[in-house]
CSV table of C-alpha atoms in Angstrom, one decimal:
chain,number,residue,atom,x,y,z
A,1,UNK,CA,123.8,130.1,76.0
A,2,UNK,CA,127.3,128.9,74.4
A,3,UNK,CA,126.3,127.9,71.1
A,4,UNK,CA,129.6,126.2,70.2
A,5,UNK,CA,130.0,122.7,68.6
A,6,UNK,CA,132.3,120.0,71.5
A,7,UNK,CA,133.8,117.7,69.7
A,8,UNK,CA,135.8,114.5,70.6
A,9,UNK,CA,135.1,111.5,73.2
A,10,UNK,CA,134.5,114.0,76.6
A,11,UNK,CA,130.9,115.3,74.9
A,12,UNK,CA,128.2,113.5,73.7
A,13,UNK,CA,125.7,114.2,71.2
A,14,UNK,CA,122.1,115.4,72.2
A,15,UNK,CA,119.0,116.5,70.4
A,16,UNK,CA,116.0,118.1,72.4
A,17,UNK,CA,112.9,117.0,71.2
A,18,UNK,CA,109.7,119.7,72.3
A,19,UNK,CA,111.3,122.8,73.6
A,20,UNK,CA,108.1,124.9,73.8
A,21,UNK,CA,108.4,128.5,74.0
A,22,UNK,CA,111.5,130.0,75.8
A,23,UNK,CA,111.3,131.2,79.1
A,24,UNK,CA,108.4,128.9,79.4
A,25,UNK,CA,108.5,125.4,77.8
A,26,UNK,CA,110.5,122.6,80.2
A,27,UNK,CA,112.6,121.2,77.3
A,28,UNK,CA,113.2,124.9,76.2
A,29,UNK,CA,115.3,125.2,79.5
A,30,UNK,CA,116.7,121.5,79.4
A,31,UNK,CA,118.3,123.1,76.1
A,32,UNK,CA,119.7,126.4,77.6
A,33,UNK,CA,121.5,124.3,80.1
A,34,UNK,CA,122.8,121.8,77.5
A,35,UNK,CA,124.3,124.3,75.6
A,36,UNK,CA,126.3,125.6,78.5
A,37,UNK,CA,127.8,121.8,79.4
A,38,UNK,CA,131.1,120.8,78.6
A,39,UNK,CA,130.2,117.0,78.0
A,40,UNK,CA,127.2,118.3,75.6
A,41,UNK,CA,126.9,119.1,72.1
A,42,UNK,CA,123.7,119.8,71.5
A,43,UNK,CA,123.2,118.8,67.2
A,44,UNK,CA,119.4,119.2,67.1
A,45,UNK,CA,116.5,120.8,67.7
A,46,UNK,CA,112.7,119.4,67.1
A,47,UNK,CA,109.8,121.5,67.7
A,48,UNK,CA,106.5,119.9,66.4
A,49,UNK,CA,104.7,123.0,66.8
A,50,UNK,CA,106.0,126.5,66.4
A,51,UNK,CA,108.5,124.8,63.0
A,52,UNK,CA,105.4,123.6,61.7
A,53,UNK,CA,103.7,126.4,59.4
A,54,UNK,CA,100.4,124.4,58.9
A,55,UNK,CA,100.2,124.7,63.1
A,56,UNK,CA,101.5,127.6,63.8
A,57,UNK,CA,102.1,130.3,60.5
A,58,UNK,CA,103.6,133.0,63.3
A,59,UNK,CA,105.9,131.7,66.1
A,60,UNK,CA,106.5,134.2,68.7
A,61,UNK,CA,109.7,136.5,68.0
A,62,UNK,CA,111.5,134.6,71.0
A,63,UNK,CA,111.4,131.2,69.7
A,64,UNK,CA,112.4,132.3,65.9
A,65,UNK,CA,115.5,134.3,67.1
A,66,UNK,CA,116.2,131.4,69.3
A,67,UNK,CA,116.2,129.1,66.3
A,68,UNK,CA,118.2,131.9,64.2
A,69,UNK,CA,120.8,131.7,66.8
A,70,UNK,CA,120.9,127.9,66.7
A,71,UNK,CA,121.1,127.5,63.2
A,72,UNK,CA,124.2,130.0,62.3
A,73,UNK,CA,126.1,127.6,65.3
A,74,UNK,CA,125.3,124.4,63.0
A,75,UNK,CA,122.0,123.4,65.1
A,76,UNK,CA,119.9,121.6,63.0
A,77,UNK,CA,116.4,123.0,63.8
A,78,UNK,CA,112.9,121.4,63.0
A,79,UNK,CA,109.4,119.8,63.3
A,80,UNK,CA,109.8,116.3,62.9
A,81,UNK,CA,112.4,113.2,64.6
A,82,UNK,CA,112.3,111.6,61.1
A,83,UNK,CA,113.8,115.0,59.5
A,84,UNK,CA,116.9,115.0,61.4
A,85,UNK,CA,119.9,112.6,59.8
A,86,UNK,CA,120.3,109.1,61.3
A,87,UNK,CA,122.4,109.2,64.4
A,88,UNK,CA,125.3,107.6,63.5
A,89,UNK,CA,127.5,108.4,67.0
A,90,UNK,CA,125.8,107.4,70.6
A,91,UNK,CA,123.3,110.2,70.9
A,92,UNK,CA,120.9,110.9,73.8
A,93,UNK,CA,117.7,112.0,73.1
A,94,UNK,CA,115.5,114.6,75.6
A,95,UNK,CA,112.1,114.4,75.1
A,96,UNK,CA,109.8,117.0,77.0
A,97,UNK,CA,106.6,117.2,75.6
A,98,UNK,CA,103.0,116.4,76.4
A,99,UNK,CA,102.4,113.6,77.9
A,100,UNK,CA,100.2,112.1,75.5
A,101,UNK,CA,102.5,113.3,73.0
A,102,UNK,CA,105.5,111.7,74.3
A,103,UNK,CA,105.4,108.0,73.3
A,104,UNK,CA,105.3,108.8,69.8
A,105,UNK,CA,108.4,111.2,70.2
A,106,UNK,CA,110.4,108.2,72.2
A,107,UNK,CA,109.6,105.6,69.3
A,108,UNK,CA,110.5,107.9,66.7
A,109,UNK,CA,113.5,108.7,68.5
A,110,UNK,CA,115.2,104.9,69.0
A,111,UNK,CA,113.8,104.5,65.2
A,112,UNK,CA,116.4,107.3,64.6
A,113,UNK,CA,119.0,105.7,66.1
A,114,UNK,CA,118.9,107.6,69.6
A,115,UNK,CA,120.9,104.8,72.3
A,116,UNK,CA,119.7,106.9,75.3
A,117,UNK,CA,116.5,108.9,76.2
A,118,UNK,CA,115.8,111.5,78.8
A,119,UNK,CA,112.2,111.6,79.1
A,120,UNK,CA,110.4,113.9,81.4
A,121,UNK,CA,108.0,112.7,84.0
A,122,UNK,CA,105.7,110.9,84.1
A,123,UNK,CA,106.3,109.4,80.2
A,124,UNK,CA,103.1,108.7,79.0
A,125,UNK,CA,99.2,109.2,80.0
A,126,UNK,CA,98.8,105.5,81.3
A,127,UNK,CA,100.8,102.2,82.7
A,128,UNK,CA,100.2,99.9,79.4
A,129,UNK,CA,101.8,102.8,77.2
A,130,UNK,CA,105.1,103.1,79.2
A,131,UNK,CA,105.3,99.6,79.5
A,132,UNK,CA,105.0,99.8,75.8
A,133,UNK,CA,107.8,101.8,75.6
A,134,UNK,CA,110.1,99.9,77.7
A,135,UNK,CA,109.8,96.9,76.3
A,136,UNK,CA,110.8,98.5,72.9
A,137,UNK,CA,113.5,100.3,73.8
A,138,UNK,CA,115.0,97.0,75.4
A,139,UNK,CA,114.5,95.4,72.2
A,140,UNK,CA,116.8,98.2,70.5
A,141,UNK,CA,118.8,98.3,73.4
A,142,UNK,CA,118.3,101.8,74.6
A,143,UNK,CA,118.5,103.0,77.9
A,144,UNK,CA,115.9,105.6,79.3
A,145,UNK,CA,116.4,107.2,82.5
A,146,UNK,CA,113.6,109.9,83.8
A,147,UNK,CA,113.3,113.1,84.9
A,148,UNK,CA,112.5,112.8,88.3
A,149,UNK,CA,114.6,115.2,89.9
A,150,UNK,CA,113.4,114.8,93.6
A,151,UNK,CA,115.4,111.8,93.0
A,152,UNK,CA,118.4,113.5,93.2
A,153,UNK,CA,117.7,117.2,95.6
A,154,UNK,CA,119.8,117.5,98.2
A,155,UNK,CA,116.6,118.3,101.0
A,156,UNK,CA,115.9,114.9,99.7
A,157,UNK,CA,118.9,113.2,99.8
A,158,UNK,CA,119.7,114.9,103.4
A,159,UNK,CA,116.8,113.3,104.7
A,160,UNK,CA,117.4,110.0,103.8
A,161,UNK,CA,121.1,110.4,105.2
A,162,UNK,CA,119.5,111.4,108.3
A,163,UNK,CA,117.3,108.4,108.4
A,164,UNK,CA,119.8,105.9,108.5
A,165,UNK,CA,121.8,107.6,111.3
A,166,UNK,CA,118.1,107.3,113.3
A,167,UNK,CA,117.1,103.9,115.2
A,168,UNK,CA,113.6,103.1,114.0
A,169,UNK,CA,113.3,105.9,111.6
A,170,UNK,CA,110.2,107.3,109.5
A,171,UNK,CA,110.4,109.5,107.2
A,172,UNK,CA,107.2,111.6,105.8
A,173,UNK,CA,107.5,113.5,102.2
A,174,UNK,CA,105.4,116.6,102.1
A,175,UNK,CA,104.7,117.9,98.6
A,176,UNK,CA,103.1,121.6,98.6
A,177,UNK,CA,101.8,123.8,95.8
A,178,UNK,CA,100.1,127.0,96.5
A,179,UNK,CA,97.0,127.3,94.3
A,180,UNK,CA,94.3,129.0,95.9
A,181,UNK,CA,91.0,127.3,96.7
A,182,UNK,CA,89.0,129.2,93.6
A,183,UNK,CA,91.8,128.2,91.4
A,184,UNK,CA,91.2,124.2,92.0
A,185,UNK,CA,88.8,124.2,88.8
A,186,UNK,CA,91.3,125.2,86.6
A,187,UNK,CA,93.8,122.8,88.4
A,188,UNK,CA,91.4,119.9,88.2
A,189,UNK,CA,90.6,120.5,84.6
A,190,UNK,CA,94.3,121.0,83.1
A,191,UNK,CA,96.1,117.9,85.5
A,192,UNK,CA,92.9,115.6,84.7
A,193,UNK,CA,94.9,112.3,85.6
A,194,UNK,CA,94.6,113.4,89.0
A,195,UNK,CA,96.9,114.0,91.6
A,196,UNK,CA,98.6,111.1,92.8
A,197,UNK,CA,99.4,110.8,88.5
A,198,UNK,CA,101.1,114.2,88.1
A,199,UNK,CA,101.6,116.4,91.8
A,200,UNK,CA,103.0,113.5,94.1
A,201,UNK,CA,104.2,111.4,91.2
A,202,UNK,CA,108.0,112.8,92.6
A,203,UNK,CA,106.9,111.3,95.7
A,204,UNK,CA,106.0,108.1,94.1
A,205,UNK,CA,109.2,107.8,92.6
A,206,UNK,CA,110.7,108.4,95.9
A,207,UNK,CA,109.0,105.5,97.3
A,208,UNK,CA,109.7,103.0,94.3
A,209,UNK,CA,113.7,104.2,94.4
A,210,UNK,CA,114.6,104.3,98.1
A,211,UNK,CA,112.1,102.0,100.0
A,212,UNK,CA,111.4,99.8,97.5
A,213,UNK,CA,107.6,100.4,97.2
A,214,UNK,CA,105.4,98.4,94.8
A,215,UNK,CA,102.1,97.8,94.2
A,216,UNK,CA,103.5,93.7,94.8
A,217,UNK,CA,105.2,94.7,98.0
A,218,UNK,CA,102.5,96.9,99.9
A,219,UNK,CA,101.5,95.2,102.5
A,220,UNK,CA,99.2,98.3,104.1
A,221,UNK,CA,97.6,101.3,103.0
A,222,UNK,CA,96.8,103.9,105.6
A,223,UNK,CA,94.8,106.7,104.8
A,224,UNK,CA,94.8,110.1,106.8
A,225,UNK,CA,91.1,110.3,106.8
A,226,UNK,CA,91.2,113.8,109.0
A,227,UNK,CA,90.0,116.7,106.3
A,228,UNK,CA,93.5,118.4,107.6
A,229,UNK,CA,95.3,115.6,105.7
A,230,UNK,CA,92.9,114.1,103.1
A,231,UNK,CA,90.0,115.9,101.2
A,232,UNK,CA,88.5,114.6,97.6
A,233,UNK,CA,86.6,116.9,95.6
A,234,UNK,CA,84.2,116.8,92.1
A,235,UNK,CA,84.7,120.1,90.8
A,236,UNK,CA,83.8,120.7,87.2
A,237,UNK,CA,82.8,116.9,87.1
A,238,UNK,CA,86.3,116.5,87.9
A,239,UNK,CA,87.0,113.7,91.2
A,240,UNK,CA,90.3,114.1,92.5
A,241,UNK,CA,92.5,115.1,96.1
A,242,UNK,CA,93.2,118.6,97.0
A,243,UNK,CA,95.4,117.1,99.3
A,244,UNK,CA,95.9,113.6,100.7
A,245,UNK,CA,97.9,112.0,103.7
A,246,UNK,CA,99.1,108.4,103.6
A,247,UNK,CA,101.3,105.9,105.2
A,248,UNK,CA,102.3,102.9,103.1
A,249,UNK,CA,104.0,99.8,104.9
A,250,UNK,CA,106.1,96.9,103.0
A,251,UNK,CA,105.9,93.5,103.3
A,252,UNK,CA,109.8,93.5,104.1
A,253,UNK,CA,108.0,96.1,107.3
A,254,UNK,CA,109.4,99.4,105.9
A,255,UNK,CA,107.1,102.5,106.8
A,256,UNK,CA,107.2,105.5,104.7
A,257,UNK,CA,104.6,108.7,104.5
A,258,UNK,CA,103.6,110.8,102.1
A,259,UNK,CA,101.4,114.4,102.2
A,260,UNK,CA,100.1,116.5,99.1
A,261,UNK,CA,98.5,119.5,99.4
A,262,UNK,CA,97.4,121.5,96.4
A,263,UNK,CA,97.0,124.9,98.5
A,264,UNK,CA,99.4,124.4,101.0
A,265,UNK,CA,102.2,126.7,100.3
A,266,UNK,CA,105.5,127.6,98.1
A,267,UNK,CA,107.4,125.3,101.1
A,268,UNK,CA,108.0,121.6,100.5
A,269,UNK,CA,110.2,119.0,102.5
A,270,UNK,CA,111.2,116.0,104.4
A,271,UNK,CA,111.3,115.0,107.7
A,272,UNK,CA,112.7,112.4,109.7
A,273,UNK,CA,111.0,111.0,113.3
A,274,UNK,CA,112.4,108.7,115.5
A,275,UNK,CA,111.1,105.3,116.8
A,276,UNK,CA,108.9,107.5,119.5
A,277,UNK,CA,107.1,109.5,116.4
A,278,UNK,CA,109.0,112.7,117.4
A,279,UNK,CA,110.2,114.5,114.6
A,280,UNK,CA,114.4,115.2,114.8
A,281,UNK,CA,115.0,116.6,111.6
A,282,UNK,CA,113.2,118.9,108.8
A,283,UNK,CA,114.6,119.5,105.2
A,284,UNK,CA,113.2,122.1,103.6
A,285,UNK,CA,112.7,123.0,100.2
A,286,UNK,CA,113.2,125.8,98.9
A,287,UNK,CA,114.9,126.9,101.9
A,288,UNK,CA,114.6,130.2,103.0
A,289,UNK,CA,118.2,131.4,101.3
A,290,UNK,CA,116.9,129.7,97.9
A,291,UNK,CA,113.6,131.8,98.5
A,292,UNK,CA,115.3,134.9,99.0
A,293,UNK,CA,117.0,134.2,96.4
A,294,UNK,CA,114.3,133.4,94.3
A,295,UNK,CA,112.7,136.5,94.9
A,296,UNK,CA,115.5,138.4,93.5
A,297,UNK,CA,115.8,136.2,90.3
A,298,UNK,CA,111.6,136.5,89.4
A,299,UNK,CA,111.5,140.7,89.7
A,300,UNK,CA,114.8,140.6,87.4
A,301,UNK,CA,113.4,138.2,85.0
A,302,UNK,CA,109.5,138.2,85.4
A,303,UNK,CA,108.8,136.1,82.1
A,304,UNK,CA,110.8,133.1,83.5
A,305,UNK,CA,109.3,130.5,85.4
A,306,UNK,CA,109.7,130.1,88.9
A,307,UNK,CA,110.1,126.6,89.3
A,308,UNK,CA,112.9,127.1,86.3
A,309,UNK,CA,115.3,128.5,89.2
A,310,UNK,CA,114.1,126.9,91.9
A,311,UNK,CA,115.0,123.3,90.6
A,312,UNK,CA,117.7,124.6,88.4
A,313,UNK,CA,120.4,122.5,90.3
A,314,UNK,CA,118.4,119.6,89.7
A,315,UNK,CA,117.7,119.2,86.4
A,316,UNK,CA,121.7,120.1,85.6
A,317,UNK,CA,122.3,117.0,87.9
A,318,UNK,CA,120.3,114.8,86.6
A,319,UNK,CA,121.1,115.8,82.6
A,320,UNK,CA,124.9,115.4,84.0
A,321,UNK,CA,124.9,112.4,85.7
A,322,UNK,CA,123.2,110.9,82.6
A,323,UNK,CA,125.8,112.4,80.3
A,324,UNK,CA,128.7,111.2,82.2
A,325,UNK,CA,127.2,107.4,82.4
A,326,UNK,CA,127.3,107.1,78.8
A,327,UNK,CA,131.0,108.8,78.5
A,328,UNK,CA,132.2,107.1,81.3
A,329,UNK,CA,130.2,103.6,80.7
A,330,UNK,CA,128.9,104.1,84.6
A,331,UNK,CA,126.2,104.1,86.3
A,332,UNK,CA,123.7,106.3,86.6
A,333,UNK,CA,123.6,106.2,90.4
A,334,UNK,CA,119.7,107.8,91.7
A,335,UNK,CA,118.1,109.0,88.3
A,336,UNK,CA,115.4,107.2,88.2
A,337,UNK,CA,114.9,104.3,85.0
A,338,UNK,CA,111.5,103.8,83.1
A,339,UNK,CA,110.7,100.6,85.5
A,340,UNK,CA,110.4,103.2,88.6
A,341,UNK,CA,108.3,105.5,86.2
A,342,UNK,CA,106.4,102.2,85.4
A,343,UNK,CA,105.6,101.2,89.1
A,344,UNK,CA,105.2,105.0,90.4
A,345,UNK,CA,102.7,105.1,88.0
A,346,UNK,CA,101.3,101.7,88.9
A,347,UNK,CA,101.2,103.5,92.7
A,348,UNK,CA,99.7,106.4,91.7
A,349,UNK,CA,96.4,104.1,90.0
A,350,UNK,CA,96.7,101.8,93.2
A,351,UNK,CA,96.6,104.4,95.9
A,352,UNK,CA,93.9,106.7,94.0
A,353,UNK,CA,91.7,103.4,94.2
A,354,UNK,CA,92.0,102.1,97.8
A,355,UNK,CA,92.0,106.2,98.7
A,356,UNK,CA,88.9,106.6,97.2
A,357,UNK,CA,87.1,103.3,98.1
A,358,UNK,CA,88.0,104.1,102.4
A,359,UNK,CA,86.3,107.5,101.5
A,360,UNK,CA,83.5,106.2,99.9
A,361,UNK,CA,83.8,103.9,103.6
């Protein structure tokens, strides 16, 4: 961490709202990074939880030398948006907390003057609520971009290159995690939306952003019905996919496939096929220096979470490219906007439904 104040017109203000516990919480590594960037100057710090003694009357030693350290660099550190002074300069807000937590956060924010938020994915439990949102911060004229950093990694990115460069191309996103089957209960229970809502959300976004995929424009919703691609479970009194295969097509006649797995591995990516269905390229991710690497970086720093250095890139692009819109008066270029956090979510309720309904047959 570089806990120095930038000042003048080539950094911009930021406040980190929900850091969670370091080494563990999302926005607490948003704010290591922040501190590090030259076009950052990071002037607060909320934490509705461990700064509030009536929730929490003993934070972990971590988070208060953390705060400690903060503080003596002229961090203003607490528990509420509305405790911070008014931003009077452009200021960008990041907000990384629950879910349901989060619209209250982004309201309270733009109340406090905030002309840019960061939220992370997806924004808010449900589709009304974002839209909420959205319409509010237009009102104010604020501008919220996402955190959808598939939207900007390279095995991504590669892929679509590649695509263009191949006549009658397809391209299939495969999203992996690797819980084990007797750990599905506890997956079910904690990501309750289900999984097209949180999992392959990033592969909704990827659809909205680059093939121009909406609930409006889907002209046809294929279904890999084969228990290799496709399998929906009640476990716990919980419904949802352990893994699901689909192929969406647009009314414009642009194909695009998408594959989640909940046990299928560490390894995610993207390939590209050609007009014959043969596949001509595979982006990998991690690839297998980054997992090498990542196996070195979790046995010197077992507390830290994996996925912390695995998309470590990412998130320092997108928080960048953000930053240097605002300086620069630019655009954002990929990072994706509240709309395509609006209609990935709309996809994710649309797809759950017809998913279910051709099981059901």
């Amino acid at each position: 961490m570089t806990l120095t104040n930038k000042v003048g017109d080539k950094a911009l203000d930021v406040v980190v709202v929900a850091t969670g516990m370091p080494k563990r919480g999302m926005g607490w590594y948003h704010l290591t990074q922040l501190l590090d960037m030259e076009n950052a100057n990071v002037v607060g710090v909320v934490e509705p939880f461990f700064l509030n003694s009536a929730l929490c009357s003993n934070p972990p030693e971590s988070f208060t030398s953390m705060v400690s350290e903060l503080e003596a660099a002229g961090v203003t550190c607490t528990d509420s948006i509305a405790k911070l002074p008014k931003f009077e300069k452009d200021t960008v807000c990041l907000i990384a907390g629950r879910t349901a937590d989060n619209p209250k956060f982004f309201k309270a924010c733009i109340e406090q003057g905030a002309k840019i938020v960061y939220l992370e994915k997806p924004g808010a439990p449900s589709v009304a609520e974002l839209e909420e949102m959205r319409d509010f911060a237009e009102k104010q004229g604020v501008k919220v971009y996402m955190g959808y950093n598939k939207n900007v990694t390279p095995y991504v990115q590669k892929a679509l290159e590649k695509s263009k460069e191949v006549d009658g191309s397809h391209v299939t996103f495969c999203h992996n995690n690797s819980y084990k089957t007797d750990e599905l209960e506890e997956c079910f229970t904690r990501n309750a939306e289900g999984m097209l809502k949180n999992m392959a959300i990033h592969e909704l976004a990827l659809l909205v952003s680059f093939f121009g995929v909406t609930v409006d424009t889907v002209d046809d919703f294929k279904l890999k019905t084969d228990t290799e691609y496709t399998e929906q479970l009640t476990i716990a009194g919980y419904t949802d996919f352990s893994k699901i295969g689909f192929t969406v097509k647009t009314k414009s006649g642009s194909e695009v496939s998408v594959m989640a797995d909940r046990c299928g591995g560490n390894v995610s990516y993207a390939s590209v096929a050609g007009v014959d269905g043969a596949e001509v390229a595979k982006f990998e991710f991690p690839d297998e220096d980054a997992q090498k690497k990542l196996e070195v970086q979790t046995k010197e720093d077992p507390e830290m979470m994996p996925y912390f250095f695995i998309q470590s890139d990412d998130y320092l692009t997108l928080k960048n490219t953000v930053i240097e819109s605002v300086l620069e008066n630019k655009s954002a270029g990929n990072v994706a906007t509240i709309q395509v956090a609006i209609d990935a979510l709309k996809l994710a309720e649309h797809f759950t439904a017809e998913a279910s309904k051709i099981l059901q047959g």
